[in-house]
mmCIF file of C-alpha atoms in Angstrom:
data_model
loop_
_atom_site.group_PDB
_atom_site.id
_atom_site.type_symbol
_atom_site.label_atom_id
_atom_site.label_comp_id
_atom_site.label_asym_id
_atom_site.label_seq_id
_atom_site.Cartn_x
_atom_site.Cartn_y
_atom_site.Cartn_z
ATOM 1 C CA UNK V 170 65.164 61.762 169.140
ATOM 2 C CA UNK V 171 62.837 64.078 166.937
ATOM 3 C CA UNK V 172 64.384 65.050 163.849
ATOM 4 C CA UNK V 173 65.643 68.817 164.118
ATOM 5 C CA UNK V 174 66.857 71.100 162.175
ATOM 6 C CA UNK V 175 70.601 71.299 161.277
ATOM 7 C CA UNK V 176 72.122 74.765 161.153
ATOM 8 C CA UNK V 177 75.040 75.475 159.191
ATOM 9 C CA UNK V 178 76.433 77.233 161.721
ATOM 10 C CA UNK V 179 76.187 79.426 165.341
ATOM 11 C CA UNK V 180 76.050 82.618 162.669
ATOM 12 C CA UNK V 181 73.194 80.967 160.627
ATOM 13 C CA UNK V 182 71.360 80.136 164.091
ATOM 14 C CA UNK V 183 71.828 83.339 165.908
ATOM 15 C CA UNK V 184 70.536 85.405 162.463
ATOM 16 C CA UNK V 185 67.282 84.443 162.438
ATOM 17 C CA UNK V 186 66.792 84.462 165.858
ATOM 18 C CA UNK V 187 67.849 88.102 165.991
ATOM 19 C CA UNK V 188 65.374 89.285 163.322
ATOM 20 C CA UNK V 189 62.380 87.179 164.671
ATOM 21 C CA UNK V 190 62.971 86.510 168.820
ATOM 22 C CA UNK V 191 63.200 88.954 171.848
ATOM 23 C CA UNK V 192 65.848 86.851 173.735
ATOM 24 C CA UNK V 193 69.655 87.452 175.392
ATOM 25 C CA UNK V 194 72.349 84.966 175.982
ATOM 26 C CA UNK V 195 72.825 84.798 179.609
ATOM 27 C CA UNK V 196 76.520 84.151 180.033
ATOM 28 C CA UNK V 197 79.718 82.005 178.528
ATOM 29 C CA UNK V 198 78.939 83.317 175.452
ATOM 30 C CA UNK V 199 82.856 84.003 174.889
ATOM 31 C CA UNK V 200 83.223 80.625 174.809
ATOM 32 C CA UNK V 201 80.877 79.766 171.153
ATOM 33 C CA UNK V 202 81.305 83.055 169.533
ATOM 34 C CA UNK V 203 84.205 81.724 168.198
ATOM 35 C CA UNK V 204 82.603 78.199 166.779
ATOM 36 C CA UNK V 205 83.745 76.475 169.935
ATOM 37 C CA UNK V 206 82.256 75.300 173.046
ATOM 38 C CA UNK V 207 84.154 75.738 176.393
ATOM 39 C CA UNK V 208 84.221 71.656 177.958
ATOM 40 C CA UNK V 209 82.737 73.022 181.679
ATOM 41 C CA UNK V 210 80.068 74.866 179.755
ATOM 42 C CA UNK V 211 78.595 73.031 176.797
ATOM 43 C CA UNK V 212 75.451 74.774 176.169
ATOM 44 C CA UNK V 213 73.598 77.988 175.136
ATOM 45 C CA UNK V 214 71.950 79.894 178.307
ATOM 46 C CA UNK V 215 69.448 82.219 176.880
ATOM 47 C CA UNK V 216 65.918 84.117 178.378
ATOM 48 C CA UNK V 217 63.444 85.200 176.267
ATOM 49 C CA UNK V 218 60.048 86.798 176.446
ATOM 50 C CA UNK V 219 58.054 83.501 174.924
ATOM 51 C CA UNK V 220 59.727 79.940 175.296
ATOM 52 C CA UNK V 221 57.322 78.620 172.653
ATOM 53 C CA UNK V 222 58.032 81.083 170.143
ATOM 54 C CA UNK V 223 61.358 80.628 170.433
ATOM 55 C CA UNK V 224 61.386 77.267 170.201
ATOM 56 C CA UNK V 225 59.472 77.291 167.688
ATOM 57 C CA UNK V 226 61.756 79.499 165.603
ATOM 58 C CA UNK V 227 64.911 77.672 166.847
ATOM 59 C CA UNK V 228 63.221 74.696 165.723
ATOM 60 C CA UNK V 229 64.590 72.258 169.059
ATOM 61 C CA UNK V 230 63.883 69.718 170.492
ATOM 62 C CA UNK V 231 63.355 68.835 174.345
ATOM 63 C CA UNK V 232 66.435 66.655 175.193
ATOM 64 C CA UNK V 233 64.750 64.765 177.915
ATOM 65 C CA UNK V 234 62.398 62.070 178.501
ATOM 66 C CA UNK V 235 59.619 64.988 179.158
ATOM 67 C CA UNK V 236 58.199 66.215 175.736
ATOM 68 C CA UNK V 237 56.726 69.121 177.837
ATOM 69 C CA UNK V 238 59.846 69.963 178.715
ATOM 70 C CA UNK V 239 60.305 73.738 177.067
ATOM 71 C CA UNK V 240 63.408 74.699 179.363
ATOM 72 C CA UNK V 241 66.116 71.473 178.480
ATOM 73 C CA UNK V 242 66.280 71.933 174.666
ATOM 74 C CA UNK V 243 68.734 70.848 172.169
ATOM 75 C CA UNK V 244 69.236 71.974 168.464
ATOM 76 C CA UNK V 245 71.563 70.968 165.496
ATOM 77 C CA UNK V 246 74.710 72.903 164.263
ATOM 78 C CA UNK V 247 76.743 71.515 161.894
ATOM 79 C CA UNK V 248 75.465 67.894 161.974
ATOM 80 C CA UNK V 249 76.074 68.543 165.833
ATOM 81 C CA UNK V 250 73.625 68.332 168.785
ATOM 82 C CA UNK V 251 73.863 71.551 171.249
ATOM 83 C CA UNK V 252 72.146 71.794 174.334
ATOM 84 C CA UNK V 253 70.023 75.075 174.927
ATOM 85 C CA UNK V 254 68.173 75.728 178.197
ATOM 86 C CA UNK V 255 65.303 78.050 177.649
ATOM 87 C CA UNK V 256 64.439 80.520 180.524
ATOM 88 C CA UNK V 257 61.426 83.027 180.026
ATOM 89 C CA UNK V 258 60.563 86.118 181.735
ATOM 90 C CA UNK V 259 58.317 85.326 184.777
ATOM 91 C CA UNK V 260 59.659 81.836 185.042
ATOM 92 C CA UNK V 261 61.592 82.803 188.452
ATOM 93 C CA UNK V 262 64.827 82.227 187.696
ATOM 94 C CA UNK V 263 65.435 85.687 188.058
ATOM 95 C CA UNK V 264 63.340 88.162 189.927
ATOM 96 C CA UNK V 265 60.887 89.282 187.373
ATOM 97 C CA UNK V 266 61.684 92.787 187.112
ATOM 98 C CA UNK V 267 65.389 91.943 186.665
ATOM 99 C CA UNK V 268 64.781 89.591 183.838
ATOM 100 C CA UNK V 269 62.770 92.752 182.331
ATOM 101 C CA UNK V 270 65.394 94.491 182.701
ATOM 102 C CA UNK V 271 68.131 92.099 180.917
ATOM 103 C CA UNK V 272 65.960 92.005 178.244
ATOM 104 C CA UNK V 273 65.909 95.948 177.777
ATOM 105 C CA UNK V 274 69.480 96.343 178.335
ATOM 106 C CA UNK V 275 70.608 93.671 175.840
ATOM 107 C CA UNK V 276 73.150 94.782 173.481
ATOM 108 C CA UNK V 277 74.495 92.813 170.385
ATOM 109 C CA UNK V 278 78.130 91.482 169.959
ATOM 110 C CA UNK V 279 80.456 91.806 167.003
ATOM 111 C CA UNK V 280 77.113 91.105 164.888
ATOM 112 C CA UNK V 281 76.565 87.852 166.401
ATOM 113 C CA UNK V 282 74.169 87.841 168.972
ATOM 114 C CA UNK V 283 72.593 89.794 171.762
ATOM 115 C CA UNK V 284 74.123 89.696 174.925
ATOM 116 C CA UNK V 285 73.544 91.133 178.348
ATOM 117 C CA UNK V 286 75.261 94.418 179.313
ATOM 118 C CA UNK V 287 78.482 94.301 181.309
ATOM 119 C CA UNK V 288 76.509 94.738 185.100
ATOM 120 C CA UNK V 289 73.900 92.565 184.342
ATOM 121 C CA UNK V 290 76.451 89.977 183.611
ATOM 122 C CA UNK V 291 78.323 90.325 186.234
ATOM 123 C CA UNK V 292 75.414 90.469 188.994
ATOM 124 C CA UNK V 293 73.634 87.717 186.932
ATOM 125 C CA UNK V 294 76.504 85.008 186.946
ATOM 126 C CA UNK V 295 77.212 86.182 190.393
ATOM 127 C CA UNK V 296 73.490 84.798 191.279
ATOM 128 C CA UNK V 297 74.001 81.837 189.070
ATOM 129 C CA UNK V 298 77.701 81.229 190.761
ATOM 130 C CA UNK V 299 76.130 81.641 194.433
ATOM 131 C CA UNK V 300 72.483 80.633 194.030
ATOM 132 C CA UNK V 301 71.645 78.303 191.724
ATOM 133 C CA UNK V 302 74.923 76.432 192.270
ATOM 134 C CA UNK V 303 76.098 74.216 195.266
ATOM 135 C CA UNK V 304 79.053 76.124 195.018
ATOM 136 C CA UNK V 305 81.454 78.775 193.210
ATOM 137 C CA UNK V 306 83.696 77.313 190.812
ATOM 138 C CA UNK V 307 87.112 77.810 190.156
ATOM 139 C CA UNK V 308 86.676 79.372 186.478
ATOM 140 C CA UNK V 309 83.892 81.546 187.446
ATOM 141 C CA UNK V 310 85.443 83.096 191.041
ATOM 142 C CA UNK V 311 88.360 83.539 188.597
ATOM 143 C CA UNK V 312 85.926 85.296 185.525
ATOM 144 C CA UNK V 313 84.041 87.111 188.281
ATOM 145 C CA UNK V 314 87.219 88.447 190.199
ATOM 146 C CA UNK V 315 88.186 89.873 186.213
ATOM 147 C CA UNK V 316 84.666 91.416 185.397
ATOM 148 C CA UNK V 317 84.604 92.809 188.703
ATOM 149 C CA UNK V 318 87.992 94.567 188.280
ATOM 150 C CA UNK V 319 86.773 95.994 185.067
ATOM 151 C CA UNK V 320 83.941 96.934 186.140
ATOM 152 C CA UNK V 321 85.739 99.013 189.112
ATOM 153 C CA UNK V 322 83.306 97.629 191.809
ATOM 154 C CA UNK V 323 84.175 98.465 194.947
ATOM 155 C CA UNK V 324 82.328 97.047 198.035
ATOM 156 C CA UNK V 325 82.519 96.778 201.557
ATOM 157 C CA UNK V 326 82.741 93.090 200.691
ATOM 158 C CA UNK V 327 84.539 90.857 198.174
ATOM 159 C CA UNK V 328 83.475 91.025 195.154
ATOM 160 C CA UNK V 329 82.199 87.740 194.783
ATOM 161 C CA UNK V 330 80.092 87.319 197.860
ATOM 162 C CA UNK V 331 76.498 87.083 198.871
ATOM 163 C CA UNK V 332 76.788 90.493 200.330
ATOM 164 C CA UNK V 333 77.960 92.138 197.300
ATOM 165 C CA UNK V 334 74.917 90.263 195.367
ATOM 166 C CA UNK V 335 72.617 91.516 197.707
ATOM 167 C CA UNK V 336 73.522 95.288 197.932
ATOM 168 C CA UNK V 337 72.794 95.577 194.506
ATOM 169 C CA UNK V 338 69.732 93.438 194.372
ATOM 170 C CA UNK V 339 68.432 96.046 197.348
ATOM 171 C CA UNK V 340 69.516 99.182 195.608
ATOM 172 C CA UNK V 341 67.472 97.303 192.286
ATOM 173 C CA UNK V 342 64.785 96.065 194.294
ATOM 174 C CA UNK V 343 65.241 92.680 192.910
ATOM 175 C CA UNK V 344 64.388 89.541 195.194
ATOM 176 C CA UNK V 345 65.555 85.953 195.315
ATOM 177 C CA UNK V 346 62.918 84.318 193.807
ATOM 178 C CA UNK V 347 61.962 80.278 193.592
ATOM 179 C CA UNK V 348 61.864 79.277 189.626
ATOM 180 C CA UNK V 349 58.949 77.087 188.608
ATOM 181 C CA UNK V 350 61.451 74.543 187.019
ATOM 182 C CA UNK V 351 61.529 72.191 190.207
ATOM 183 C CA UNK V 352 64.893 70.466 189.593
ATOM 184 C CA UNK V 353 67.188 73.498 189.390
ATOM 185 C CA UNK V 354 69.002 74.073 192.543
ATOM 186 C CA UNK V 355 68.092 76.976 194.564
ATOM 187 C CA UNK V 356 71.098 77.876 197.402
ATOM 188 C CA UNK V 357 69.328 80.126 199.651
ATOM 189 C CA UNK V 358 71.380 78.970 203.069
ATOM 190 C CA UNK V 359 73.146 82.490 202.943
ATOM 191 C CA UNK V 360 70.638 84.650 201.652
ATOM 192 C CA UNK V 361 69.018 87.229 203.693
ATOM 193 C CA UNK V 362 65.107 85.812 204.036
ATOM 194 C CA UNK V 363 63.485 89.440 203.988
ATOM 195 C CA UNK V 364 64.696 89.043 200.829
ATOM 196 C CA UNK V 365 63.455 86.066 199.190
ATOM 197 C CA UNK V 366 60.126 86.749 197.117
ATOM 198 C CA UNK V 367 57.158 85.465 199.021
ATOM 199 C CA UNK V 368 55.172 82.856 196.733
ATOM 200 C CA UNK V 369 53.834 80.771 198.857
ATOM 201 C CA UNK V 370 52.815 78.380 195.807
ATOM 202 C CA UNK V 371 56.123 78.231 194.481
ATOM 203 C CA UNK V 372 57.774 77.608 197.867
ATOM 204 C CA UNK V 373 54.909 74.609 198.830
ATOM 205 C CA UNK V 374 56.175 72.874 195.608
ATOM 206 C CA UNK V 375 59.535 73.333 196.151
ATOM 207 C CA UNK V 376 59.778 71.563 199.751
ATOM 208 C CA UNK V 377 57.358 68.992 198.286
ATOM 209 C CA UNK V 378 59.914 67.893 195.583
ATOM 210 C CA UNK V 379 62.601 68.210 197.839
ATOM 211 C CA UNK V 380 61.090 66.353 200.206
ATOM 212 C CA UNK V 381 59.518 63.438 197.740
ATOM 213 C CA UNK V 382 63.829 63.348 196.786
ATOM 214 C CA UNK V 383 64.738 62.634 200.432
ATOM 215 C CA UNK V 384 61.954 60.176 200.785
ATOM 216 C CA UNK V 385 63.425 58.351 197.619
ATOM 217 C CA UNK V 386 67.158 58.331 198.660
ATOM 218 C CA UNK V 387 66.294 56.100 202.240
ATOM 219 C CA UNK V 388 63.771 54.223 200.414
#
């Protein structure tokens, strides 16, 4: 492994990424705010405008095999390794316009860090829950269930459905979209297909790595 730079702390980390780096922490952010890491979510989830700048400020190091790799990260914080995926606006792994949009609406937390408004996180981690997971866990249909209670949503559906998600991606006009990270999972069984962003290059690659995986499993 590269040598990296070891932060003192989360604080340290998160300062001088707030005075230099346009970025947002995505979600379980409750869980390191306090020093600790929750066990079913290890790592930092943050988007950005520029992966390489803040990288570069951040000062990781990819944490696979790929040196290219710019989204699987890892940094040092108190003589311990954290993982931090990297997403960047226009990277697909949200519609574009939302991703904009979480960026504009970040707000800061107890000092800390910046962190995405309540209805961003809750629609957000309802796409991660639903879409870019094989299925809704336990802890987040529970944390979902909460947010949506505080949140007073109130839908024709449940709360934490695929319907909900995509009333409110209509009423943004946000679409599923395909990521250009080829590995992540993308759960679009449910999803309504007039909805699903229509990149034809981006779709292409994804059935070719899927389909290269199938090939490798007989084999």
């Amino acid at each position: 492994m590269d040598k990296i730079r070891n932060w003192k702390s989360l604080n340290e980390f998160f300062n001088v990424l707030n005075k230099n780096v346009e970025y947002v922490v995505l979600r379980n952010y409750e869980e390191f705010i306090e020093g600790e890491f929750n066990v079913s979510h290890p790592d930092i989830d943050i988007l950005c405008r520029d992966s390489r700048e803040l990288i570069m400020i951040a000062e990781s190091t990819t944490r696979t095999s790929n040196s290219k790799d710019l989204i699987h990260q890892q940094i040092m914080i108190d003589e311990k390794i954290v993982a931090l995926d990297v997403r960047h606006v226009g990277d697909g792994y949200y519609d574009d316009l939302w991703e904009e949009n979480m960026l504009k609406k970040r707000v800061v937390i107890n000092d800390f860090c910046y962190v995405l408004d309540e209805e961003n996180y809750f629609y957000s981690l309802l796409y991660h829950a639903l879409v870019q997971k094989r299925f809704v866990s336990g802890d987040y249909q529970l944390r979902l269930t909460k947010m949506a209670e505080k949140l007073n949503i109130k839908r024709t559906y449940s709360p934490v459905s695929i319907e909900t998600l995509q009333s409110y991606m209509r009423e943004k006009n946000y679409l599923f979209t395909y990521p250009e990270y080829l590995g992540g999972i993308t759960n679009f069984e449910h999803v309504d297909k007039d909805m699903i962003k229509k990149d034809i290059f981006r779709t292409i690659r994804k059935c070719i790595y899927l389909l290269k995986n199938k090939i490798k499993i007989i084999i």
